[in-house]
Amino acid sequence: MRKLKGFPASPGIGIGKANKIRDDFFSFFESKKIKSGKIVEEINRFYKSIQKTEEEILKIKETTEKIAGKEYSEIFSFYISILKDKNLLEEIEKIIRKENVSAETALKKFITNLNKNFFKSDFLKSREKEIFDIFEKIILNLSEKKKETKTLENIIIVANDLSPTQTVSLLEKKYVKGFITCVGTETSHTTIIAKALEIPAVVGVNNAMEKIKEDDTLLIDGYEGIIIINPTSSEIEKIKQKEKKIAQSKKKIYLLKNKEALTLDGKKVELYANIELPEEVDAVLKYGADGIGLFRTEYLYLKRKDLPSEEEQFYSYKKIIEKMNGKPITIRTIDVGGDKFISAFEGPVELNSFLGLRGIRFCLEKRDIFLTQLKAILRASYYGNLKVMFPMITTKEEVIETKKIIEIAKDKLRKGGEKFKENIEIGIMIETPSAVIISDELAKEVDFFSIGSNDLIQYTLAIDRVNEKLSYLYKPCHPSILKLIKLTIENAKKNNIKVGICGEMASIPEIACLLIGLGIDELSMAPVAIPLVKEKIIKNYYSKIKEITQKVLSFNSHEKIIDFLKKNLN
Ligand code: PEP
Ligand code: MG
């Protein structure tokens, strides 16, 4: 089987050599004994490979820093710290000496024990994949047969799973031409990051690790979710033609950049961008967004072992404000839990992390972390059009408590003589069914709503958003979802507050029109999706969109609704 199919997670086409990130790398090595007389030689060989690995990592770090900036290269400092960890190296040396085994065997023994003892700390647990990666690199450097490092070739990452942190650290964009994972869906956070980085990605390809061999040439089509292993020259030619066509139509679409998203009968729709890192602001501007509707700030906390200070956060936010030059920006406070964990916080292991200490629950529990972030946001608000919003709200008490903490943050800033915007707008994400149902009451407490449909769908339809086996149930136009969205919009309007949507469904042009027909004020999406949604809006009449919306609200299935939208919208 040369063709594999998965979810089209991030659009684009890539060709490169497979670079497999194997969880089971170490099971490939048979234990090997060595003669007593060879021990010193073996230890020298071990330290030589450590040195070689360090040199390699330093090179990668340097390249990453050049291409992507210091933030992204920071992960490699962790690699270096492991390679310089004297205790760790001595432990491995001890195994070689005591057990008369090869360096590879000692490393394998050590990492197997690591699983039991070393990963007890949550910090190390969260870096498990990276630690395995370092050990893999050391072993490859021990091997005589090893080829030159592939880092600077065009590569396509193939892995069982990638954490959002790993995905971010793969940002040697110039060389990573795509990635493929066995697990994941359209709304898992790894996918969201791939889209933000504009790297073609196909996820949920459950047999990828089995079918793809290291160094296979891969062709990845992120538009259709297709992978071709060792493509023929005619297959490559065909895909290149497709890419050319897409590039031409993209060019046409980019011409819309400075055009407003106005329907044919003059209804203006605000199109905002979702971002995860300050560096994405360039893409926000490139694709002509009216502002930033969602800044997922937790990514500032994900790639490191310590917490970002108030000062550091303040400068990150201020940098975005300056680049956005007066355009509105909505900062969402840290939303960890679910499939995003921060190393600096050692929380209990949860059986159901999406139903656990997530979003606002985490913030209200870890008030010091929350207060630091709120102070940084408030200080930054002085410099531009900044709003703040809170994730995972399920009760009115959470909103009231959060507002109290904002007041505490303001008080502290006043006492310290810091400037901030007194009347900063406060919003909440409507992403749980309970928040929708009490949205009339919640609307009285805040200035705006932003519907987080990724989670609203997950929590309403009771399906894990990262489980590819359930993705067939993940239906944005399920009648229950549309009813919840409609109710949220009605309650927002009744209370005279604005309501936007920032889940992935807003980026599907037909569904975006449906949301407009339901009365949504703002749509926020991955920057790359903005031109396509805009193109759809400007080709249609608002009056017709409203008519179509009324009609589909009586339909009883997602499929029927999508079909009708496709047939009836221009
Ligand atoms: C959502 O849930 O729709 C949302 C935008 O937030 P996130 O995807 O970060 O959970
Ligand atoms: Mg969410």
XYZ file of C-alpha atoms and ligand atoms in Angstrom:
581
model
C 0.000 0.000 0.000
C 1.661 3.195 -1.166
C -1.250 5.546 -0.514
C -2.313 6.380 3.017
C -5.282 8.474 4.062
C -5.831 10.657 7.109
C -7.386 13.976 8.093
C -6.316 16.997 6.109
C -5.027 18.885 9.141
C -3.093 21.730 7.565
C -3.277 22.659 3.873
C -0.285 22.521 1.570
C 1.851 20.080 -0.347
C 5.236 18.775 0.712
C 7.819 16.332 -0.592
C 10.639 15.047 1.588
C 12.355 12.137 3.266
C 10.549 10.390 6.081
C 11.988 11.208 9.471
C 10.367 8.860 11.923
C 10.101 9.784 15.550
C 9.868 6.373 17.131
C 8.550 5.768 20.601
C 9.893 2.209 20.447
C 13.373 3.000 19.079
C 15.127 1.247 21.943
C 13.446 -2.073 21.491
C 15.429 -2.427 18.246
C 18.742 -2.842 20.044
C 19.834 -6.241 21.189
C 21.875 -6.208 24.395
C 25.565 -6.695 23.658
C 28.306 -7.796 26.065
C 31.900 -6.573 25.663
C 35.220 -7.967 26.870
C 36.637 -6.544 30.120
C 39.725 -5.326 28.296
C 37.587 -3.196 26.001
C 35.747 -1.251 28.695
C 37.901 1.881 28.621
C 37.637 1.952 24.841
C 33.857 1.594 25.114
C 33.604 4.454 27.611
C 35.681 6.655 25.312
C 33.383 5.743 22.451
C 30.401 6.723 24.620
C 31.829 10.140 25.529
C 32.836 10.797 21.932
C 29.247 10.243 20.840
C 28.035 12.589 23.596
C 30.392 15.244 22.279
C 29.271 14.665 18.692
C 25.628 14.833 19.702
C 26.234 18.071 21.563
C 27.916 19.595 18.507
C 24.966 18.542 16.371
C 22.407 19.943 18.783
C 24.277 23.227 19.038
C 24.172 23.499 15.250
C 20.437 22.749 15.198
C 19.907 25.288 17.982
C 21.788 27.932 16.049
C 19.879 27.255 12.822
C 16.538 27.273 14.608
C 17.363 30.526 16.312
C 18.287 32.079 12.993
C 15.192 30.835 11.214
C 12.588 31.061 13.909
C 13.937 33.030 16.839
C 15.219 32.350 20.315
C 11.900 31.189 21.707
C 11.860 28.178 19.423
C 15.504 27.274 19.844
C 15.174 27.256 23.641
C 14.039 23.629 23.651
C 17.546 22.626 22.520
C 19.054 24.172 25.656
C 17.179 21.451 27.460
C 18.804 18.864 25.173
C 22.217 20.311 25.960
C 21.514 20.315 29.702
C 20.746 16.608 29.526
C 23.960 15.957 27.581
C 25.908 17.858 30.216
C 24.238 16.190 33.172
C 27.254 14.668 34.959
C 25.202 12.389 37.202
C 23.347 10.979 34.257
C 26.511 10.351 32.232
C 28.227 8.723 35.197
C 25.241 6.444 35.703
C 25.558 5.185 32.135
C 29.324 4.815 32.485
C 28.706 2.744 35.637
C 26.416 0.386 33.730
C 29.084 -0.154 31.042
C 31.717 -0.902 33.706
C 29.616 -3.015 36.017
C 27.754 -5.063 33.475
C 30.393 -5.298 30.738
C 27.972 -4.084 28.120
C 28.177 -1.855 25.057
C 27.350 1.833 25.316
C 24.143 1.263 23.324
C 23.065 -1.450 25.753
C 23.850 0.755 28.742
C 21.830 3.609 27.259
C 18.938 1.289 26.582
C 19.100 -0.080 30.124
C 19.230 3.398 31.542
C 16.274 4.689 29.565
C 14.231 1.625 30.443
C 14.894 2.361 34.095
C 14.189 6.010 33.435
C 10.665 5.014 32.610
C 10.285 3.657 36.095
C 12.258 6.125 38.192
C 13.424 9.162 36.306
C 10.035 10.260 34.954
C 8.528 10.485 38.407
C 8.775 14.244 38.194
C 6.055 15.812 36.045
C 8.571 18.096 34.430
C 10.586 15.177 33.088
C 7.409 13.332 32.209
C 6.315 16.250 30.068
C 9.723 16.085 28.332
C 9.709 12.326 27.893
C 9.623 12.496 24.099
C 12.514 14.954 24.025
C 14.612 12.785 26.368
C 14.017 9.746 24.169
C 14.953 11.861 21.193
C 18.317 12.794 22.771
C 19.092 9.176 23.612
C 18.177 8.150 20.100
C 20.582 10.760 18.744
C 23.393 9.512 21.010
C 22.847 5.931 19.885
C 22.796 6.939 16.240
C 26.077 8.727 16.781
C 27.544 5.561 18.301
C 26.683 3.636 15.204
C 29.350 3.440 12.526
C 26.700 3.040 9.874
C 25.064 6.300 10.736
C 24.478 8.643 7.845
C 25.020 12.368 8.120
C 22.318 14.049 10.138
C 19.206 14.722 8.106
C 18.271 17.844 9.908
C 19.130 20.113 7.048
C 17.409 18.063 4.369
C 13.793 18.385 3.398
C 12.111 16.108 5.844
C 8.623 14.976 6.665
C 8.134 14.118 10.301
C 6.287 10.868 10.919
C 5.252 10.106 14.482
C 2.698 8.255 16.435
C 1.806 11.480 18.197
C 3.324 14.903 18.665
C 2.577 17.086 21.625
C 1.795 20.759 20.934
C 5.196 21.515 22.503
C 7.006 19.169 20.147
C 5.168 20.587 17.167
C 6.299 24.071 18.076
C 9.873 22.922 18.497
C 9.807 21.362 15.025
C 9.709 24.811 13.644
C 12.768 24.547 11.443
C 10.227 25.469 8.845
C 12.654 25.634 6.016
C 13.431 21.924 6.325
C 10.274 20.417 7.738
C 8.054 19.994 4.703
C 5.194 18.387 6.511
C 4.180 16.106 9.256
C 2.134 12.995 9.655
C 0.806 11.545 12.878
C -1.056 8.324 13.586
C -3.405 9.982 16.051
C -5.189 13.345 16.140
C -8.084 15.112 14.465
C -8.906 18.423 12.819
C -9.303 20.142 16.171
C -6.477 18.653 18.218
C -4.066 21.353 19.301
C -1.205 19.827 17.323
C -3.266 20.402 14.189
C -4.044 23.955 15.210
C -0.317 24.644 15.573
C 0.524 23.063 12.202
C -2.016 25.299 10.544
C -0.635 28.334 12.322
C 2.874 27.477 11.150
C 1.569 26.800 7.629
C 3.223 23.376 7.528
C 1.256 20.762 5.533
C -0.021 18.092 7.895
C -2.080 14.926 7.760
C -3.161 13.440 11.085
C -5.065 10.359 12.189
C -3.157 8.122 9.726
C -3.254 5.126 12.029
C -0.958 2.870 9.998
C 1.656 5.540 9.185
C 4.390 4.233 11.509
C 3.931 0.727 10.217
C 3.783 1.508 6.492
C 6.363 4.273 6.230
C 10.046 3.377 6.467
C 12.794 5.732 7.522
C 14.117 7.575 4.460
C 11.150 6.730 2.249
C 10.360 9.638 0.007
C 6.965 10.974 0.955
C 4.512 13.166 -0.808
C 2.066 14.793 1.562
C -1.118 16.463 0.397
C -2.513 18.461 3.312
C -5.520 19.600 1.256
C -6.912 16.117 0.854
C -5.243 14.237 3.694
C -3.336 11.931 1.346
C 0.194 10.550 1.616
C 2.016 8.759 -1.192
C 5.031 6.649 -0.231
C 7.892 6.733 -2.751
C 5.841 8.520 -5.412
C 6.506 7.898 -9.085
C 7.723 10.768 -11.236
C 4.280 11.095 -12.799
C 2.675 11.333 -9.360
C 5.158 14.054 -8.415
C 4.478 15.853 -11.676
C 0.725 15.676 -11.068
C 0.994 17.093 -7.576
C 3.288 19.850 -8.803
C 0.636 20.838 -11.332
C -1.940 20.881 -8.571
C 0.339 23.017 -6.428
C 0.813 25.442 -9.305
C -2.937 25.810 -9.758
C -3.462 26.349 -6.055
C -0.685 28.941 -5.986
C -2.381 30.812 -8.832
C -5.755 30.875 -7.119
C -4.073 31.822 -3.837
C -2.496 34.768 -5.582
C -5.939 35.857 -6.721
C -7.278 35.461 -3.222
C -4.432 37.464 -1.703
C -5.516 40.356 -3.833
C -8.520 40.472 -1.507
C -6.221 41.317 1.373
C -7.097 44.978 1.534
C -10.722 44.507 0.589
C -13.362 44.568 3.309
C -15.436 41.451 3.946
C -18.670 42.988 2.619
C -21.569 40.931 1.294
C -23.016 41.940 -2.072
C -25.706 43.933 -0.246
C -23.202 45.696 1.999
C -23.175 43.781 5.281
C -19.727 44.073 6.849
C -18.339 40.994 8.589
C -15.379 41.290 10.949
C -12.734 38.659 10.192
C -10.235 38.091 12.955
C -7.274 35.792 13.400
C -6.444 33.156 16.000
C -2.809 33.056 17.080
C -0.735 30.998 19.458
C 2.560 32.875 19.451
C 3.584 36.508 18.946
C 5.521 35.526 15.792
C 2.254 34.726 14.031
C 1.292 38.405 13.898
C 3.118 38.656 10.556
C 0.694 36.095 9.117
C -2.247 37.966 10.657
C -1.204 41.079 8.753
C -0.299 39.159 5.603
C -3.795 37.671 5.357
C -5.554 40.972 6.083
C -7.279 40.237 9.411
C -9.312 42.990 11.067
C -7.745 42.071 14.389
C -6.831 39.148 16.623
C -9.908 37.404 17.977
C -8.055 34.812 20.022
C -4.523 34.793 21.333
C -4.012 31.387 22.977
C -1.518 32.606 25.578
C -0.854 29.183 27.070
C 1.696 28.593 24.304
C 3.920 31.143 26.057
C 4.022 28.702 28.978
C 4.313 25.432 27.081
C 7.821 25.370 25.704
C 9.724 25.921 28.917
C 10.346 24.561 32.346
C 9.786 27.800 34.281
C 6.924 30.290 34.225
C 7.105 33.448 32.136
C 7.457 36.463 34.429
C 5.042 39.422 34.420
C 7.685 41.504 32.665
C 8.280 38.917 29.959
C 4.573 38.514 29.301
C 4.038 42.259 29.288
C 6.670 42.666 26.559
C 5.213 39.788 24.508
C 1.744 41.350 24.609
C 3.071 44.833 23.964
C 5.023 43.596 20.953
C 1.806 42.225 19.456
C -0.079 45.450 20.190
C 2.592 47.521 18.478
C 2.634 45.293 15.401
C -1.172 45.323 15.173
C -1.104 49.108 15.114
C -4.448 49.925 16.744
C -6.367 46.873 15.548
C -8.267 45.028 18.304
C -6.661 42.084 20.078
C -8.387 39.627 22.389
C -6.066 37.880 24.790
C -7.324 34.669 26.274
C -5.849 33.866 29.655
C -3.942 30.636 30.052
C -5.999 27.604 29.039
C -4.002 24.580 30.185
C -5.325 21.123 30.851
C -7.012 18.957 28.217
C -4.217 18.233 25.737
C -1.957 21.100 26.871
C 0.230 20.845 29.958
C 2.819 23.187 31.345
C 6.037 21.862 32.764
C 6.228 24.444 35.540
C 3.073 23.104 37.124
C 3.099 19.646 38.632
C -0.573 18.800 38.846
C -2.202 15.508 39.688
C -2.613 12.988 36.881
C -6.226 13.179 35.730
C -8.154 10.369 34.176
C -10.322 12.787 32.213
C -8.113 15.787 31.634
C -10.597 17.546 29.330
C -13.089 17.438 32.205
C -10.494 18.284 34.816
C -8.471 21.224 36.030
C -8.656 23.094 32.751
C -8.987 26.750 31.694
C -10.494 29.044 34.296
C -10.503 26.221 36.859
C -6.719 26.075 36.678
C -6.462 29.879 36.910
C -8.702 30.078 39.949
C -6.702 27.317 41.628
C -3.265 28.734 40.749
C -4.064 32.334 41.573
C -0.462 33.476 41.667
C 0.055 32.381 38.043
C -3.274 33.977 37.081
C -2.597 37.247 38.873
C 0.813 37.583 37.230
C -0.755 37.114 33.810
C -3.607 39.525 34.496
C -1.187 42.219 35.631
C 0.856 41.774 32.451
C -2.290 41.972 30.278
C -3.584 45.040 32.109
C -0.250 46.828 31.769
C -0.136 46.018 28.063
C -3.727 47.236 27.639
C -2.495 50.777 28.141
C -0.732 50.626 24.779
C -3.537 49.559 22.476
C -6.880 48.025 21.801
C -6.699 45.032 24.120
C -9.505 42.901 25.524
C -9.224 39.960 27.894
C -11.225 36.760 27.866
C -11.522 33.646 29.984
C -11.773 30.003 28.879
C -13.885 27.051 30.005
C -16.524 28.956 31.983
C -19.304 26.797 33.379
C -20.749 28.923 36.203
C -21.593 32.526 36.971
C -19.539 32.290 40.183
C -16.397 31.655 38.137
C -16.993 34.898 36.252
C -17.635 36.868 39.435
C -14.545 35.405 41.097
C -12.451 36.164 38.023
C -13.632 39.764 38.001
C -12.608 40.061 41.655
C -9.109 38.891 40.775
C -8.968 41.448 37.959
C -9.774 44.119 40.549
C -7.004 42.806 42.807
C -4.594 42.982 39.855
C -5.688 46.544 39.101
C -5.223 47.526 42.752
C -1.726 46.138 42.810
C -0.847 48.012 39.639
C -2.299 51.249 41.011
C -0.223 50.874 44.145
C 2.861 50.254 42.052
C 2.141 53.335 39.954
C 1.720 51.271 36.760
C -0.439 52.493 33.886
C -3.277 50.363 32.531
C -6.664 50.705 30.842
C -9.234 51.002 33.676
C -12.183 49.889 31.570
C -10.582 47.024 29.668
C -13.307 44.926 28.030
C -13.867 41.557 29.659
C -15.239 38.584 27.766
C -15.758 34.894 28.260
C -15.566 31.892 26.017
C -18.814 30.057 25.574
C -17.538 26.548 25.114
C -19.533 24.416 27.503
C -23.238 23.584 27.202
C -23.803 24.973 30.714
C -22.395 28.364 29.690
C -24.791 28.446 26.737
C -27.777 27.582 28.857
C -27.019 30.329 31.391
C -25.743 32.744 28.751
C -28.525 35.245 29.490
C -27.200 35.603 33.033
C -23.536 35.466 32.013
C -24.088 38.221 29.451
C -24.979 40.603 32.283
C -21.514 40.118 33.771
C -19.301 40.650 30.718
C -18.704 42.821 27.653
C -18.555 40.097 25.024
C -18.846 36.393 24.268
C -16.622 34.299 22.060
C -17.993 30.893 21.166
C -15.317 28.194 21.407
C -16.963 25.703 19.115
C -14.091 23.187 19.253
C -14.867 22.534 22.886
C -18.578 23.238 22.655
C -18.859 20.388 20.144
C -16.662 18.131 22.273
C -18.645 18.737 25.458
C -22.090 18.691 23.839
C -21.648 15.617 21.685
C -19.532 13.904 24.377
C -16.606 13.142 22.060
C -12.938 13.608 22.852
C -11.753 16.189 20.329
C -8.368 14.484 19.884
C -9.648 10.962 19.393
C -9.518 10.204 15.676
C -11.663 7.116 16.143
C -14.589 9.300 17.158
C -14.068 12.009 14.612
C -16.940 10.698 12.505
C -19.178 12.066 15.283
C -17.540 15.486 15.314
C -20.180 17.500 13.456
C -20.178 21.295 13.712
C -23.619 21.531 12.107
C -25.214 18.935 14.338
C -28.653 20.462 15.070
C -27.858 20.562 18.815
C -24.750 22.676 18.156
C -26.591 25.113 15.915
C -29.332 25.467 18.546
C -26.739 26.225 21.229
C -24.990 28.773 19.018
C -28.318 30.395 18.158
C -29.279 30.650 21.828
C -25.910 32.181 22.726
C -26.252 34.800 19.983
C -29.820 35.629 21.032
C -28.812 36.100 24.656
C -25.844 38.240 23.685
C -28.037 40.487 21.536
C -30.721 40.683 24.206
C -28.096 42.015 26.593
C -26.433 44.261 24.013
C -23.055 42.590 24.025
C -20.975 41.432 21.065
C -20.644 37.778 20.184
C -17.951 36.168 18.071
C -16.803 32.639 17.347
C -13.223 31.414 17.385
C -13.506 27.635 16.918
C -12.355 25.861 13.754
C -15.860 25.773 12.253
C -15.614 29.520 11.592
C -12.907 28.830 9.023
C -15.080 26.664 6.770
C -16.474 29.169 4.234
C -20.002 27.710 3.990
C -20.327 27.357 7.762
C -18.950 30.872 8.207
C -21.890 32.124 6.118
C -24.314 30.124 8.240
C -22.870 31.733 11.377
C -23.264 35.150 9.779
C -26.868 34.264 9.032
C -27.330 33.388 12.689
C -26.196 36.901 13.612
C -22.603 36.391 14.740
C -20.641 39.675 14.884
C -17.108 38.371 14.430
C -15.452 35.289 13.010
C -11.972 34.390 14.212
C -9.835 31.712 12.558
C -6.330 30.614 11.555
C -4.858 33.503 9.516
C -4.440 31.315 6.432
C -8.221 30.686 6.322
C -9.220 34.365 6.210
C -8.935 34.934 2.415
C -11.071 31.888 1.631
C -13.832 32.926 4.032
C -13.665 36.483 2.734
C -13.955 35.259 -0.837
C -17.184 33.453 0.067
C -18.683 36.426 1.908
C -18.145 38.889 -0.893
C -19.825 36.590 -3.414
C -23.117 36.352 -1.488
C -26.038 38.532 -0.438
C -26.689 38.863 3.291
C -30.425 38.653 2.659
C -29.919 35.320 0.883
C -27.570 34.048 3.615
C -30.277 34.797 6.209
C -32.898 33.021 4.135
C -30.690 29.946 3.722
C -29.911 29.960 7.453
C -33.592 29.967 8.392
C -34.169 27.093 6.036
C -31.340 24.842 7.295
C -32.282 25.361 10.939
C -35.169 22.986 10.365
C -32.898 20.242 8.948
C -32.077 17.283 11.119
C -28.525 16.438 10.104
C -25.096 17.986 9.613
C -24.746 16.368 6.191
C -28.033 17.764 4.881
C -27.120 21.231 6.107
C -23.661 21.194 4.521
C -25.082 19.867 1.291
C -27.740 22.590 1.164
C -25.214 25.332 1.977
C -22.863 24.133 -0.757
C -25.639 24.014 -3.328
C -27.253 27.345 -2.456
C -24.377 29.670 -1.672
C -22.357 31.248 -4.445
C -12.449 26.366 21.120
O -12.596 25.564 22.039
O -13.215 26.438 20.132
C -11.319 27.307 21.129
C -11.213 28.250 20.224
O -10.348 27.133 22.067
P -9.239 25.957 21.989
O -9.306 25.354 20.622
O -7.935 26.594 22.285
O -9.698 25.024 23.068
Mg -11.522 25.784 23.873
